[in-house]
Coordinates of C-alpha atoms in Angstrom, one line a residue:
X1346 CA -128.2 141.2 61.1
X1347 CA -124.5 141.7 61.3
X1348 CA -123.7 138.5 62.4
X1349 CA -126.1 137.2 59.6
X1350 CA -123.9 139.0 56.7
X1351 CA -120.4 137.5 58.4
X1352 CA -121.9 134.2 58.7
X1353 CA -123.4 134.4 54.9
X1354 CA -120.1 136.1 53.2
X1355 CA -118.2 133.6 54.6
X1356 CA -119.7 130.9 53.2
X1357 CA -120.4 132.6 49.9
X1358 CA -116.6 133.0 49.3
X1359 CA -115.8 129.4 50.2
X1360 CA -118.4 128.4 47.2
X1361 CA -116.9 130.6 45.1
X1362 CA -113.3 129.7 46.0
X1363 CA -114.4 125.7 45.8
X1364 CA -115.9 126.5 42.3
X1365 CA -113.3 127.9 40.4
X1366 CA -110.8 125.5 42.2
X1367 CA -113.0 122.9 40.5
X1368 CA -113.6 124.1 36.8
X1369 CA -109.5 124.4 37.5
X1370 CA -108.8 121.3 38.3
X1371 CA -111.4 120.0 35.3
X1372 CA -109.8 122.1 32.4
X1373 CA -106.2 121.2 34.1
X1374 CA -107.3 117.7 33.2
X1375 CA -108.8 118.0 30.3
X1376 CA -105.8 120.1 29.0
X1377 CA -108.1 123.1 27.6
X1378 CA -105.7 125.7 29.6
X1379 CA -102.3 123.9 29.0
X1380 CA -100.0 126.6 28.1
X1381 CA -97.7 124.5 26.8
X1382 CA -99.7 123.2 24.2
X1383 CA -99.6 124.7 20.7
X1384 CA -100.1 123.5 17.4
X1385 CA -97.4 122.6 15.8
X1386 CA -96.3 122.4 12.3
X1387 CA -93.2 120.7 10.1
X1388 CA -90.9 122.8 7.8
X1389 CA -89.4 121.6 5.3
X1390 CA -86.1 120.4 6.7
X1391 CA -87.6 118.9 9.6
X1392 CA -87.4 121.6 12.5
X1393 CA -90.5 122.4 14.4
X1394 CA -92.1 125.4 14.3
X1395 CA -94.6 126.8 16.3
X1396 CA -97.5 128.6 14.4
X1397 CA -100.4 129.6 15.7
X1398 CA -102.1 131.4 13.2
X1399 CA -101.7 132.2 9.6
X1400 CA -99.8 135.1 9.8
X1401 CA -98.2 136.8 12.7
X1402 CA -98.6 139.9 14.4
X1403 CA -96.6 142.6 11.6
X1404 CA -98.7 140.1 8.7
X1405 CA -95.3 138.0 8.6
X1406 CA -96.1 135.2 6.1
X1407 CA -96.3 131.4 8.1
X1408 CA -93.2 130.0 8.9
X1409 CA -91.2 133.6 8.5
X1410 CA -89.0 135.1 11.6
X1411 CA -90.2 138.5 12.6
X1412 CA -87.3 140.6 12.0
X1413 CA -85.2 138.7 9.9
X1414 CA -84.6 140.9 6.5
X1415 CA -81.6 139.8 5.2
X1416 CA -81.3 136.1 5.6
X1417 CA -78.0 134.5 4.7
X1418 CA -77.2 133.4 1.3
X1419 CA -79.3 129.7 0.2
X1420 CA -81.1 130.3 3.6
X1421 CA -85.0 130.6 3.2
X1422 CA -87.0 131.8 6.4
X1423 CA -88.4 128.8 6.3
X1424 CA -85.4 127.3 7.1
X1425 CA -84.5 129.2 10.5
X1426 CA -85.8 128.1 13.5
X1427 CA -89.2 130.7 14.4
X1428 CA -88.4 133.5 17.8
X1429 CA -90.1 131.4 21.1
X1430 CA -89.8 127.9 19.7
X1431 CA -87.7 125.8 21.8
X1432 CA -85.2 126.1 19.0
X1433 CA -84.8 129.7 18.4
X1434 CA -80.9 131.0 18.4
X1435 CA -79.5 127.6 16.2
X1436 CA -78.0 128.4 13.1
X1437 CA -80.1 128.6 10.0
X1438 CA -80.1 125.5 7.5
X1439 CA -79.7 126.0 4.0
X1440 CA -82.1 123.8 2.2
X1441 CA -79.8 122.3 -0.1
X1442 CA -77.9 120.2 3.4
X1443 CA -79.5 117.9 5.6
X1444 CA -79.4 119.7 9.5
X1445 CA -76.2 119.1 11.9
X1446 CA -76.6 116.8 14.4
X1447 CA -77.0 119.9 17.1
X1448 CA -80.1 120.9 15.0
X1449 CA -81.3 117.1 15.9
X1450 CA -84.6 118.0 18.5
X1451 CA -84.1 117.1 22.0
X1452 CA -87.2 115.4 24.0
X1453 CA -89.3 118.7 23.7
X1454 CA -90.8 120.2 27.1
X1455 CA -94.5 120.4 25.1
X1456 CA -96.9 118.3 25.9
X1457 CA -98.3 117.0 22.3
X1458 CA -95.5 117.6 20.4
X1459 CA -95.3 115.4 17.7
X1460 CA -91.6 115.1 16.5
X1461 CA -91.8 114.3 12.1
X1462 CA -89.0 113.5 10.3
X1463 CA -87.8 115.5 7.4
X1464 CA -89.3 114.3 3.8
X1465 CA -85.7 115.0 2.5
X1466 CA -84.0 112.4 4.1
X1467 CA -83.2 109.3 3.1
X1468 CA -81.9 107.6 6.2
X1469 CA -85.5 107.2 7.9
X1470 CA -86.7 108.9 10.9
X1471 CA -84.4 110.7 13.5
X1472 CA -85.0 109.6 17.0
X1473 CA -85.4 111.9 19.4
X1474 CA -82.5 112.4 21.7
X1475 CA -82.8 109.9 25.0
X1476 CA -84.7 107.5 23.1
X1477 CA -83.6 104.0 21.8
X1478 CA -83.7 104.0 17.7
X1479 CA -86.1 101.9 16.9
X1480 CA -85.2 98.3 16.7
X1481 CA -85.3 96.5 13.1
X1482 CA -87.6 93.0 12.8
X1483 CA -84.9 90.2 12.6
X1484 CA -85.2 88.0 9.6
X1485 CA -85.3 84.4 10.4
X1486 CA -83.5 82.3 8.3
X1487 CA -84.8 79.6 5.7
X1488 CA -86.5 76.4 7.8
X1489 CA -87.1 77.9 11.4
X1490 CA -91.1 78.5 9.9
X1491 CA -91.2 74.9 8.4
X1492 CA -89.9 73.3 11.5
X1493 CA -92.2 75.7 13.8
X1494 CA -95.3 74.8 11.5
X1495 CA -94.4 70.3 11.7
X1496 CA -94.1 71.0 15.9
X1497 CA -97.6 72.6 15.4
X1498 CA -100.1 69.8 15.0
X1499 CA -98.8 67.2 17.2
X1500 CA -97.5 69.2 19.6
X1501 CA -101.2 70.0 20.2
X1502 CA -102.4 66.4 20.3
X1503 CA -99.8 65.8 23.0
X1504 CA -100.2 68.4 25.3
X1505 CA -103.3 71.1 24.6
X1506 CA -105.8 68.6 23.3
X1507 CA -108.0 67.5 26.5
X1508 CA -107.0 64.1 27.8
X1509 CA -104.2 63.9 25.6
X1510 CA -102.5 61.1 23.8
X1511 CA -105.1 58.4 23.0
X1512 CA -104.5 55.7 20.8
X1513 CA -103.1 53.9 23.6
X1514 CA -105.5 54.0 26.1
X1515 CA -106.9 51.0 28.2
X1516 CA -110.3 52.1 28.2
X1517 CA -110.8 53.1 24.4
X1518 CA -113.8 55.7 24.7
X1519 CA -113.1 58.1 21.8
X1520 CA -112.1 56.0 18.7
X1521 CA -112.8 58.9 16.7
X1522 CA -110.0 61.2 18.6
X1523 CA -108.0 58.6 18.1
X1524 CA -107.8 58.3 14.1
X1525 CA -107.4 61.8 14.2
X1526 CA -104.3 61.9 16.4
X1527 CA -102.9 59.0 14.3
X1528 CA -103.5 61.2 11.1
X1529 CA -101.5 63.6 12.7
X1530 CA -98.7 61.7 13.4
X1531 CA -98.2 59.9 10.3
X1532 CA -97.8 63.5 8.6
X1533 CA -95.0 64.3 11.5
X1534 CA -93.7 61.2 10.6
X1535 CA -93.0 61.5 6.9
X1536 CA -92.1 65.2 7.2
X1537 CA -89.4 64.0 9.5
X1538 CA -87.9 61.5 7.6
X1539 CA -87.9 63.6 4.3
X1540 CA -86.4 66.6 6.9
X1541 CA -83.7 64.2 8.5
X1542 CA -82.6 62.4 4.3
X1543 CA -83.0 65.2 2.3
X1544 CA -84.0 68.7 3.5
X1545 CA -81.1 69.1 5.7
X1546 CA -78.2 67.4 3.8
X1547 CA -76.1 69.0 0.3
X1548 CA -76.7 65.3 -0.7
X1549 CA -76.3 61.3 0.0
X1550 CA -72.9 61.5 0.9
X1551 CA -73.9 64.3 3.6
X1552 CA -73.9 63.5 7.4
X1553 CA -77.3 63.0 8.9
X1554 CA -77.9 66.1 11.3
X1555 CA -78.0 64.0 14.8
X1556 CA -81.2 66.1 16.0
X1557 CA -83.0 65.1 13.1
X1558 CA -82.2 61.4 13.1
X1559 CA -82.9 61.0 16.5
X1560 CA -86.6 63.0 16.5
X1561 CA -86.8 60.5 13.1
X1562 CA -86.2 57.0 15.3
X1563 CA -88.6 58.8 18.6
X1564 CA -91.7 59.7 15.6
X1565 CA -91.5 55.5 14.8
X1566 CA -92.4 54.2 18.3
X1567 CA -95.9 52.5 17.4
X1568 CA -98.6 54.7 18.5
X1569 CA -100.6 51.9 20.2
X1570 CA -98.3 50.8 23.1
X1571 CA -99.0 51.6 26.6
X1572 CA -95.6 51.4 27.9
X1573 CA -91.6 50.4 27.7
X1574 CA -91.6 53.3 26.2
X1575 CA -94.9 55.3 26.5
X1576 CA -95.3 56.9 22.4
X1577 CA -96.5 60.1 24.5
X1578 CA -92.9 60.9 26.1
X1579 CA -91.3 59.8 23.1
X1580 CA -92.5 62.3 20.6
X1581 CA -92.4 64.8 22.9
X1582 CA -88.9 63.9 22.8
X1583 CA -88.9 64.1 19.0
X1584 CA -90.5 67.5 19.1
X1585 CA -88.5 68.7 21.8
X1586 CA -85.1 67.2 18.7
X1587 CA -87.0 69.6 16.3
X1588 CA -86.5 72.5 18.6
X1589 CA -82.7 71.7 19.1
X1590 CA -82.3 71.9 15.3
X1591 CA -84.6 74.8 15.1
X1592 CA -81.8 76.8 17.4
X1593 CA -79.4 75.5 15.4
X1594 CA -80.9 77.2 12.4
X1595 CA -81.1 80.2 14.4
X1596 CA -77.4 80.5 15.0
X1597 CA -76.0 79.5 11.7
X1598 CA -74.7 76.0 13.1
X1599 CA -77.5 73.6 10.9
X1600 CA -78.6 74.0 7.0
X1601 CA -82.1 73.8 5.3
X1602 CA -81.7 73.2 1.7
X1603 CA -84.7 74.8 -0.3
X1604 CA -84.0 73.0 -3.6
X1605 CA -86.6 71.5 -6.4
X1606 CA -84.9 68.0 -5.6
X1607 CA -85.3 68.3 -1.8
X1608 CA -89.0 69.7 -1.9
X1609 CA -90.0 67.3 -4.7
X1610 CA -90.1 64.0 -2.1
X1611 CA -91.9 65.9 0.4
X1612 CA -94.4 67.0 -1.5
X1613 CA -94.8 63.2 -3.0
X1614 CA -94.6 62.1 0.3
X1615 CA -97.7 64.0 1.3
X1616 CA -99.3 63.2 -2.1
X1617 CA -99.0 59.2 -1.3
X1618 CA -100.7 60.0 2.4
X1619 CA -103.8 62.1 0.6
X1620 CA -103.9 58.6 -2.1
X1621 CA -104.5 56.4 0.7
X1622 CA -106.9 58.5 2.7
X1623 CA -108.7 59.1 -0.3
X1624 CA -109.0 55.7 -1.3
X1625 CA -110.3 54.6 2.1
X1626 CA -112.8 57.2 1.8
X1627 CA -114.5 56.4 -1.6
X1628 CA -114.5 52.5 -1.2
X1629 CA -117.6 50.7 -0.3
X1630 CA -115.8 47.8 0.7
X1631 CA -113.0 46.4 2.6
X1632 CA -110.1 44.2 1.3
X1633 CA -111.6 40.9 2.6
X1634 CA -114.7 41.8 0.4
X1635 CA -116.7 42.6 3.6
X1636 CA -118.9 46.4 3.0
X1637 CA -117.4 49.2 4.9
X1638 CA -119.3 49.5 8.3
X1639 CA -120.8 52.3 10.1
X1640 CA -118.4 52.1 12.8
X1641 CA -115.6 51.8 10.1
X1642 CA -116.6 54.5 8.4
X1643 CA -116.0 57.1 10.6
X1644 CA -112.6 56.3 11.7
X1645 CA -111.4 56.8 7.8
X1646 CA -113.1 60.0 7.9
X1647 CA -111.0 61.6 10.8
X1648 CA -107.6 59.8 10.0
X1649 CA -108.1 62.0 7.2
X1650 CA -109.3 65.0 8.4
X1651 CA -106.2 64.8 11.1
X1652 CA -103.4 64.3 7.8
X1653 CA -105.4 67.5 6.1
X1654 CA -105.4 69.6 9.3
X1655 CA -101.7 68.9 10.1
X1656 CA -101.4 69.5 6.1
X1657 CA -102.3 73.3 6.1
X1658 CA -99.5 74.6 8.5
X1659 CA -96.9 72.7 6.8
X1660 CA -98.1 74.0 3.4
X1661 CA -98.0 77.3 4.5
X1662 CA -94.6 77.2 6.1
X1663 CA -93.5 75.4 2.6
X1664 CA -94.7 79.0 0.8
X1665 CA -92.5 80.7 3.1
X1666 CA -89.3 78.8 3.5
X1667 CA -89.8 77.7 -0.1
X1668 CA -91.6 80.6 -1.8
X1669 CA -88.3 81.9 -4.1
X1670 CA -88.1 77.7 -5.5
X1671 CA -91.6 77.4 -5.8
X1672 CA -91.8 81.0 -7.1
X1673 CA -89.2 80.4 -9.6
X1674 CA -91.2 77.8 -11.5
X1675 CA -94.6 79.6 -11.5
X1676 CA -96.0 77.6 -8.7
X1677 CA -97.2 79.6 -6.0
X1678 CA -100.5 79.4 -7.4
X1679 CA -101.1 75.6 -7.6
X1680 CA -99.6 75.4 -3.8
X1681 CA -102.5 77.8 -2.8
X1682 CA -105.0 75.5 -4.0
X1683 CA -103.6 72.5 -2.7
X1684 CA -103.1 74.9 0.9
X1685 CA -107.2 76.1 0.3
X1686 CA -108.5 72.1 -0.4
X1687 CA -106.6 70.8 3.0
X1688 CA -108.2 73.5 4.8
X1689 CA -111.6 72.6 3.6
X1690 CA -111.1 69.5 4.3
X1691 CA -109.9 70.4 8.3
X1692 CA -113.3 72.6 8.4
X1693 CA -115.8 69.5 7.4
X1694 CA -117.3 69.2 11.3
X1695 CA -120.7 66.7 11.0
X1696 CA -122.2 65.6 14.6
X1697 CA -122.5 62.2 13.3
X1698 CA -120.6 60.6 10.9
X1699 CA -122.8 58.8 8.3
X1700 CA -122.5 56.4 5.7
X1701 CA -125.6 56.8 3.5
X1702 CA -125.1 55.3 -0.2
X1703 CA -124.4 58.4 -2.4
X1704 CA -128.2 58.2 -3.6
X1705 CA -129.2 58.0 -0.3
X1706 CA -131.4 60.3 1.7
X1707 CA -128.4 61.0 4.4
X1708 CA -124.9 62.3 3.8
X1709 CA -122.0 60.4 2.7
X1710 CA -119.6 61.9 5.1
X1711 CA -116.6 59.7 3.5
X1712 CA -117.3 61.1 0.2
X1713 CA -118.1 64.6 1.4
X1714 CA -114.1 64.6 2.9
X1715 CA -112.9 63.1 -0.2
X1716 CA -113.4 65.7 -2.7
X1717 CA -111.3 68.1 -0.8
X1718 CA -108.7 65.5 -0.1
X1719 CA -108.8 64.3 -3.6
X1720 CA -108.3 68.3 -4.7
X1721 CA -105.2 68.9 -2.2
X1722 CA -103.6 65.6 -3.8
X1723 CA -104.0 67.0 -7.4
X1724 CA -102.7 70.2 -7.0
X1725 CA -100.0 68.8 -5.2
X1726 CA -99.3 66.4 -7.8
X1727 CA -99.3 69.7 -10.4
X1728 CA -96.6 71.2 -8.4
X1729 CA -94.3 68.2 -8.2
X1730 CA -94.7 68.5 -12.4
X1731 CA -93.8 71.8 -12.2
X1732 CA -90.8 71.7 -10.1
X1733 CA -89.6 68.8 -12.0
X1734 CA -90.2 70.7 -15.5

């Protein structure tokens, strides 16, 4: 029986010992026990106070210092750091002055402690000491979003897009890709021309930047040829010019004039491009008097689509860079439309591209894409009214 009771007290104050070592280790984790850890409240100038009930033991009102009778002259309790807070024995702060540096909190010991910055100041938040202030976004100057927005699109076609450049393949499987791509690249192309002659010069008797003019001669190389030299390691060459002047921007060293006269011919230039997709989209036959074939059909439809989706980026960089000059003329609205009828036009996705008559039982795809188009060209042809007014 004796050996019984050694054998069973043993093991009944190992299960003890192992239980309370494991609720330990559960509240230590959960923080329920943390000493350390109070609530913790603002005063008025910013020092932290700990408080952890209403009132304290002598029915002190919140925030008061147990003892303190006689504070000094402009000095509220409320002002004086509270007896066992990590900042008891600093001077007092009258109310009326913002804290000394010395009063600034150090990275506090409690776990929790959220550090607030007094309402009173008008400098923004301290930062706690050992920590970086906080850094400040940097403001890009006037063209790096347009040129970042005309690298988009084709930059895409060239490298993301799955089996890349097209237009000049041997074996011509994906006609429709094609158009696309091309619609894409004529919008690069008159962008950078209107970039290189107007955007970036005070004027005609300005030098051409030499970034831009060469991207403007890479962008010409006809999309069609195969090689001597490949289009595809051309306008990645172009693109890769648009960067240069992009860093350029960046450091001061190129300009980007955001002038009525310099946005007018850009926005014309795009409003010409929608003309002629439109038209191909509406007509029901071709020059030589022949009707517009099935196999026709479809390759107007995503030429256009590709000018409208490379349209929507470049719009909305063109409310950014050129927000204050289109702003200035009341025009911010008319720009959204045109920016909301190219996107509409970019989101028109049939499986098959049809070309029913338009009292036909199937779609008109063609005519579908046109309304959109013909809306973007409108309200771009507003704005350039407006600008010029």
């Amino acid at each position: 029986m004796e050996r019984f009771e050694i054998f069973a007290t043993k093991r009944i104050v190992f299960g003890v010992v192992l239980a309370l070592a494991t609720v330990w280790i559960f509240t230590a984790a959960l923080g329920v026990f943390d000493p350390a850890k109070e609530h913790v409240t603002t005063a008025p100038m910013g020092l932290i106070q700990t408080d952890s009930s209403p009132t304290d033991k002598e029915g002190a009102a919140p925030g008061s210092i147990h003892g303190a009778s006689n504070p000094a002259p402009g000095i509220s309790p409320a002002n004086t750091p509270a007896a066992g807070s990590p900042y008891a024995g600093l001077p007092a702060v009258p109310a009326s002055e913002e804290p000394p540096a010395a009063m600034v909190p150090a990275a506090s010991p409690l776990h929790g402690v959220t550090v607030q910055p007094s309402a009173a100041a008008d400098h923004g938040p301290l930062p706690l000491a050992g920590m970086p202030a906080p850094k400040t976004a940097a403001v890009l100057p006037s063209g790096v979003a347009f040129v970042d927005a005309v690298i988009k699109p084709l930059e895409y076609e060239l490298r993301e897009h799955f089996w890349g450049w097209r237009p000049n393949d041997i074996l011509d499987f994906t006609d429709n890709v094609n158009e696309f791509q091309l619609g894409v690249l004529e919008v690069t192309r008159r962008t950078a021309v209107i970039l290189a002659e107007r955007i970036s010069r005070t004027g005609t008797t300005a030098s051409f930047d030499p970034n831009l003019e060469q991207a403007m001669n890479w962008f010409m190389i006809k999309a069609e040829s195969y090689w001597f030299p490949t289009p595809e390691s051309k306008y990645r060459d172009g693109l890769e010019e648009f960067r240069a002047y992009r860093e350029k921007l960046v450091r001061g060293e190129a300009r980007f004039f955001t002038r009525t006269d310099n946005l007018i011919p850009l926005l014309m230039a795009y409003e010409d491009l929608l003309g002629s997709c439109e038209e191909n989209l509406v007509k029901t036959r071709e020059d030589d008097g022949s009707e517009v074939s099935f196999f026709t059909a479809d390759d107007y439809f995503y030429y256009g689509q590709g000018v409208a989706s490379a349209l929507v980026p470049i719009l909305e960089a063109v409310a950014v860079d050129f927000g204050p000059t289109v702003e200035s003329r009341r025009g911010s609205e008319v720009l959204h439309h045109a920016i909301e009828s190219s996107r509409e036009a970019s989101e028109i996705h049939p499986w098959v591209i049809t070309n029913s008559g338009l009292s036909g039982i199937l779609a008109n795809h063609r005519a579908n894409l046109a309304a959109p188009l013909s809306h973007a060209r409108f309200f771009l042809g507003v704005l350039i009214k407006t600008l010029s007014t």
